[in-house]
């Protein structure tokens, strides 16, 4: 018998994830308050629902992919109170990247109602969502995460168990803070090399085989022309937007604030991305940070 | 017939490099002003010379591994004037990490005397020197770099041609600046995770398979107990010293200054390593930067 | 007729403020959950109350000086629900430094109950509290701030009207972020001068009369021995503690996060103070940041 | 009898300084390789010389105001070898802001030839030069500095004796590094306040009377409209150019490098000014750093 999944939030990430579930034979009942998004998913085989409440009826999995802590808390607890409608056999899988404190609140509120819920924020971006190569960084009860794999395996390549409630969110923001740092570091190193006469392709090749090696340099090079098929060679269009990186770096700083941890490089990365976004670059790919290091013609 | 190499500078790096050459059948004529270092190499098969001048006689390769720009310029040009003694058939290979401007001066002065010289700073540390897995980042004439491989192949695993004089030094300091940045970034991300309840091994595993992946995290993890056989699991002894990282980051800042390049993360990395070194940590491995993020008992 | 003031929170700041009010002829009804603090104020002429509820009876002014947003919200709204006991003729003056959002909530909740309230966080420290030279940075209705001066004038030298609810808190954290930045900047400039052979007194005198002039340099010099009667000449004891500066810098970062403002220097100042506090320096005066720049004997 | 001064370098700073000397009754013999600059000074009463060599004949004071270490070393030592032409009775006063090491070299080379020389870099900018309110930060022999006052008193308001050769340059760059830090800090605090609803004039007034007080806030406010007659209210024209601040911050970093001092805020200030200059702002006043914090319409 086919599995039934409610899918709430059908944006850039949610839509391809839901589509991958339908291709795997799931009956996917979708809802998004934006009619155009909902319609687009319906054309890809998702069953149209007129509300979140309708979508969760009879679901084995209730999967959500929402843009903010507030959106998640409104949906499940404070406004739509969806936890009151979700049935006991359902497993809630929240894939949104939100504050660990919000995620803990959701999982705790679910447990209070006798429901099972995990957090499963993702890494891999729109490309990973389309190709079903996402990584899920899961927090919650171990057996719930195991059970979630039935659905997650069709949307991604890796399912990590990070620990109890909040641990998945923490792993996600630690990862993305580190990503921001080595992306900016890579941009600085490449520009320094170029300004001193090096060919960015040669420098990339050398550092990739040396101790400077990192994901940004090797798979997502920010210097235009070094790699094909990455945003830097397409005017920084597509990919993982500066605005979203700013959001994740903000969550990292909140986490650091709560635990009295200090992250000078992480904070500076946040500020550099923030200043970059203020200048109208919020919608560009995050590797566009390369451009702040480039000399412009005098005004 | 066996090749003849003069080897000048037999410290932590030079000694194992010279030893590897002897094992490959080279006749290695060594000199170091520190008698104890010279003697140690002699016991490993290096032929003892009483001066650099004596060592370079009849050499196919004159290899130097010295601690600073000044040391290199003194040896070849300003004080020992070794360029006047080196023979036409010799190829000078300076493996020291020094300012690109100093290296350019050396290569230019050699050319003025009808000599051939390249720069070949290394990456890989004492461990790489011992295991003959160093990377050489070469600058100079392409054919000279090709010729140098006869010797370099026995001391390392990769020989990169970065470009003309200075390009090898530039590649080296770009790489090491990037290394410092992702080492510190990795330390911050791990501490942030731990402070929020994550297991550093689990977090390392997750980020290693995600976009946070980088050399520091995956092969040289700074958090004690995550990996065996790295300095962090040996009280940060051995490895690549904080003092040497400070030196390389200083060279990176000089290069940036000259080319009017700006590197906010690189500069902050330099300052954090510098402040760390001021507190008596100059001799620890550079992954010991992890300790600045750890709470100490109140004084 | 004498004015009546309830005073809630009799710690390092609250106690001398309450005492100054008694000296000005106010009947001060005090409460603090810590018995020893309450008793100490009673010995200085404050009338002992066994609860906040008892203290506010018949008060013209209800003044609070509490350590955190949570403490303020618990007292007035969420736990002790003191707003239900405060009488219509009372003016609430909250002198605590808290998040602007918390302060707005308090003023709004008071207005909903027909009460008048302002925020009046202070600058000037324990010394200013004792000498009645504090500056109050007030937010709320202009006429309420005017009315508050009857009390505030006896506890401080300046009463600023910053704007509507939240504006006083914002002014306070902007000021303290700027203070942190020029304190650290002053420490860096003095150490750089000393390391290059200058006398810190001479350098202080020169910069004080030049464009480097600032409050930290001129009135609160962080370099030991330059000024008498400041914490740096008393082993950094007394004054404004590192832990409190960390708190204020945390509030500044929260404000920046909410308004999508970016403050690279402010964030770095926060991280440097945070790392300093982790090493057991939380209780020292904030000018002790000077010590992070000083070379220590090798371990 | 009138004093005779040679004045070498008649740019934005040198020209008004030379003019002030003529007004004080000095015979000023001027030279600048740029004919237009020389001619402009001649129209203000400076005697035209066709070379530096001609200018120094019979001079009581040889005053130079040049743009870089290289320019000073070329003039006096390496190229024009002016030290060979300067007469024994002359006192050399180099007002250029250059590396302490270059200045030490000049003073030492002068002494070797039996000449007297001091360094006297200035603070106060073009405005101070015109108004004769400059501060001179002098290094060298104390009696030489005393003697220099005969000339300096007509060009400035303060003559500081910082210490031996190099001390004046060090004081200057420490001051300007601190200036850069509190200018940027002021810009961040003002923007943070404005973004949270404060009036920048009110915030300036409050912080000026509180612990945030500093020269940038109070006399050179970077927020447009807060003060009249400052560059921020004139589209950041005039004043102290970004390019010159970058130069001074570069000298500060070189000094820090030499003395193994670390200045995280100073380095970040340098990088922020550097990135600002790359975007075509090199010719604007340095208070224009305010603009990097301002949101621009999306591209």
JSON list of N, CA, C and O in Angstrom, two decimals, chain A residues 60-80:
[
{"chain": "A", "resi": 60, "resn": "UNK", "atom": "N", "xyz": [0.61, 9.50, 6.97]},
{"chain": "A", "resi": 60, "resn": "UNK", "atom": "CA", "xyz": [1.66, 8.78, 7.70]},
{"chain": "A", "resi": 60, "resn": "UNK", "atom": "C", "xyz": [2.75, 9.75, 8.14]},
{"chain": "A", "resi": 60, "resn": "UNK", "atom": "O", "xyz": [3.30, 9.63, 9.22]},
{"chain": "A", "resi": 61, "resn": "UNK", "atom": "N", "xyz": [3.05, 10.71, 7.24]},
{"chain": "A", "resi": 61, "resn": "UNK", "atom": "CA", "xyz": [4.07, 11.71, 7.54]},
{"chain": "A", "resi": 61, "resn": "UNK", "atom": "C", "xyz": [3.49, 13.11, 7.30]},
{"chain": "A", "resi": 61, "resn": "UNK", "atom": "O", "xyz": [2.80, 13.33, 6.29]},
{"chain": "A", "resi": 62, "resn": "UNK", "atom": "N", "xyz": [3.77, 14.01, 8.22]},
{"chain": "A", "resi": 62, "resn": "UNK", "atom": "CA", "xyz": [3.42, 15.42, 8.00]},
{"chain": "A", "resi": 62, "resn": "UNK", "atom": "C", "xyz": [4.75, 16.16, 7.86]},
{"chain": "A", "resi": 62, "resn": "UNK", "atom": "O", "xyz": [5.51, 16.27, 8.81]},
{"chain": "A", "resi": 63, "resn": "UNK", "atom": "N", "xyz": [5.03, 16.58, 6.63]},
{"chain": "A", "resi": 63, "resn": "UNK", "atom": "CA", "xyz": [6.32, 17.20, 6.33]},
{"chain": "A", "resi": 63, "resn": "UNK", "atom": "C", "xyz": [6.11, 18.69, 6.10]},
{"chain": "A", "resi": 63, "resn": "UNK", "atom": "O", "xyz": [5.22, 19.09, 5.35]},
{"chain": "A", "resi": 64, "resn": "UNK", "atom": "N", "xyz": [6.93, 19.51, 6.78]},
{"chain": "A", "resi": 64, "resn": "UNK", "atom": "CA", "xyz": [6.80, 20.96, 6.57]},
{"chain": "A", "resi": 64, "resn": "UNK", "atom": "C", "xyz": [8.14, 21.56, 6.18]},
{"chain": "A", "resi": 64, "resn": "UNK", "atom": "O", "xyz": [9.19, 21.12, 6.63]},
{"chain": "A", "resi": 65, "resn": "UNK", "atom": "N", "xyz": [8.07, 22.56, 5.32]},
{"chain": "A", "resi": 65, "resn": "UNK", "atom": "CA", "xyz": [9.27, 23.25, 4.83]},
{"chain": "A", "resi": 65, "resn": "UNK", "atom": "C", "xyz": [8.93, 24.72, 4.76]},
{"chain": "A", "resi": 65, "resn": "UNK", "atom": "O", "xyz": [8.45, 25.22, 3.75]},
{"chain": "A", "resi": 66, "resn": "UNK", "atom": "N", "xyz": [9.20, 25.43, 5.90]},
{"chain": "A", "resi": 66, "resn": "UNK", "atom": "CA", "xyz": [8.72, 26.81, 6.03]},
{"chain": "A", "resi": 66, "resn": "UNK", "atom": "C", "xyz": [9.89, 27.77, 6.25]},
{"chain": "A", "resi": 66, "resn": "UNK", "atom": "O", "xyz": [10.99, 27.35, 6.62]},
{"chain": "A", "resi": 67, "resn": "UNK", "atom": "N", "xyz": [9.65, 29.08, 6.02]},
{"chain": "A", "resi": 67, "resn": "UNK", "atom": "CA", "xyz": [10.77, 30.01, 5.98]},
{"chain": "A", "resi": 67, "resn": "UNK", "atom": "C", "xyz": [11.29, 30.55, 7.31]},
{"chain": "A", "resi": 67, "resn": "UNK", "atom": "O", "xyz": [12.34, 31.15, 7.34]},
{"chain": "A", "resi": 68, "resn": "UNK", "atom": "N", "xyz": [10.58, 30.37, 8.42]},
{"chain": "A", "resi": 68, "resn": "UNK", "atom": "CA", "xyz": [11.03, 31.02, 9.65]},
{"chain": "A", "resi": 68, "resn": "UNK", "atom": "C", "xyz": [10.47, 30.33, 10.89]},
{"chain": "A", "resi": 68, "resn": "UNK", "atom": "O", "xyz": [9.48, 29.59, 10.81]},
{"chain": "A", "resi": 69, "resn": "UNK", "atom": "N", "xyz": [11.10, 30.61, 12.02]},
{"chain": "A", "resi": 69, "resn": "UNK", "atom": "CA", "xyz": [10.63, 30.10, 13.30]},
{"chain": "A", "resi": 69, "resn": "UNK", "atom": "C", "xyz": [9.18, 30.48, 13.53]},
{"chain": "A", "resi": 69, "resn": "UNK", "atom": "O", "xyz": [8.35, 29.66, 13.94]},
{"chain": "A", "resi": 70, "resn": "UNK", "atom": "N", "xyz": [8.88, 31.73, 13.25]},
{"chain": "A", "resi": 70, "resn": "UNK", "atom": "CA", "xyz": [7.52, 32.23, 13.47]},
{"chain": "A", "resi": 70, "resn": "UNK", "atom": "C", "xyz": [6.52, 31.45, 12.63]},
{"chain": "A", "resi": 70, "resn": "UNK", "atom": "O", "xyz": [5.45, 31.05, 13.12]},
{"chain": "A", "resi": 71, "resn": "UNK", "atom": "N", "xyz": [6.86, 31.21, 11.38]},
{"chain": "A", "resi": 71, "resn": "UNK", "atom": "CA", "xyz": [5.95, 30.50, 10.49]},
{"chain": "A", "resi": 71, "resn": "UNK", "atom": "C", "xyz": [5.66, 29.11, 11.03]},
{"chain": "A", "resi": 71, "resn": "UNK", "atom": "O", "xyz": [4.51, 28.63, 11.01]},
{"chain": "A", "resi": 72, "resn": "UNK", "atom": "N", "xyz": [6.68, 28.44, 11.54]},
{"chain": "A", "resi": 72, "resn": "UNK", "atom": "CA", "xyz": [6.50, 27.08, 12.07]},
{"chain": "A", "resi": 72, "resn": "UNK", "atom": "C", "xyz": [5.64, 27.11, 13.34]},
{"chain": "A", "resi": 72, "resn": "UNK", "atom": "O", "xyz": [4.70, 26.32, 13.49]},
{"chain": "A", "resi": 73, "resn": "UNK", "atom": "N", "xyz": [5.96, 28.05, 14.23]},
{"chain": "A", "resi": 73, "resn": "UNK", "atom": "CA", "xyz": [5.20, 28.11, 15.47]},
{"chain": "A", "resi": 73, "resn": "UNK", "atom": "C", "xyz": [3.75, 28.52, 15.25]},
{"chain": "A", "resi": 73, "resn": "UNK", "atom": "O", "xyz": [2.84, 28.03, 15.92]},
{"chain": "A", "resi": 74, "resn": "UNK", "atom": "N", "xyz": [3.53, 29.42, 14.29]},
{"chain": "A", "resi": 74, "resn": "UNK", "atom": "CA", "xyz": [2.15, 29.79, 13.96]},
{"chain": "A", "resi": 74, "resn": "UNK", "atom": "C", "xyz": [1.38, 28.59, 13.42]},
{"chain": "A", "resi": 74, "resn": "UNK", "atom": "O", "xyz": [0.25, 28.35, 13.82]},
{"chain": "A", "resi": 75, "resn": "UNK", "atom": "N", "xyz": [2.02, 27.87, 12.50]},
{"chain": "A", "resi": 75, "resn": "UNK", "atom": "CA", "xyz": [1.31, 26.76, 11.86]},
{"chain": "A", "resi": 75, "resn": "UNK", "atom": "C", "xyz": [0.91, 25.69, 12.87]},
{"chain": "A", "resi": 75, "resn": "UNK", "atom": "O", "xyz": [-0.25, 25.28, 12.95]},
{"chain": "A", "resi": 76, "resn": "UNK", "atom": "N", "xyz": [1.88, 25.23, 13.65]},
{"chain": "A", "resi": 76, "resn": "UNK", "atom": "CA", "xyz": [1.60, 24.06, 14.50]},
{"chain": "A", "resi": 76, "resn": "UNK", "atom": "C", "xyz": [0.96, 24.42, 15.83]},
{"chain": "A", "resi": 76, "resn": "UNK", "atom": "O", "xyz": [0.18, 23.65, 16.38]},
{"chain": "A", "resi": 77, "resn": "UNK", "atom": "N", "xyz": [1.30, 25.61, 16.38]},
{"chain": "A", "resi": 77, "resn": "UNK", "atom": "CA", "xyz": [0.92, 25.89, 17.77]},
{"chain": "A", "resi": 77, "resn": "UNK", "atom": "C", "xyz": [0.07, 27.14, 17.96]},
{"chain": "A", "resi": 77, "resn": "UNK", "atom": "O", "xyz": [-1.03, 27.07, 18.50]},
{"chain": "A", "resi": 78, "resn": "UNK", "atom": "N", "xyz": [0.59, 28.28, 17.52]},
{"chain": "A", "resi": 78, "resn": "UNK", "atom": "CA", "xyz": [0.00, 29.53, 17.98]},
{"chain": "A", "resi": 78, "resn": "UNK", "atom": "C", "xyz": [-1.20, 30.02, 17.19]},
{"chain": "A", "resi": 78, "resn": "UNK", "atom": "O", "xyz": [-2.05, 30.72, 17.73]},
{"chain": "A", "resi": 79, "resn": "UNK", "atom": "N", "xyz": [-1.29, 29.67, 15.91]},
{"chain": "A", "resi": 79, "resn": "UNK", "atom": "CA", "xyz": [-2.36, 30.24, 15.11]},
{"chain": "A", "resi": 79, "resn": "UNK", "atom": "C", "xyz": [-3.23, 29.15, 14.48]},
{"chain": "A", "resi": 79, "resn": "UNK", "atom": "O", "xyz": [-4.39, 29.02, 14.82]},
{"chain": "A", "resi": 80, "resn": "UNK", "atom": "N", "xyz": [-2.64, 28.37, 13.59]},
{"chain": "A", "resi": 80, "resn": "UNK", "atom": "CA", "xyz": [-3.44, 27.32, 12.95]},
{"chain": "A", "resi": 80, "resn": "UNK", "atom": "C", "xyz": [-3.64, 26.12, 13.87]},
{"chain": "A", "resi": 80, "resn": "UNK", "atom": "O", "xyz": [-4.49, 25.26, 13.62]}
]
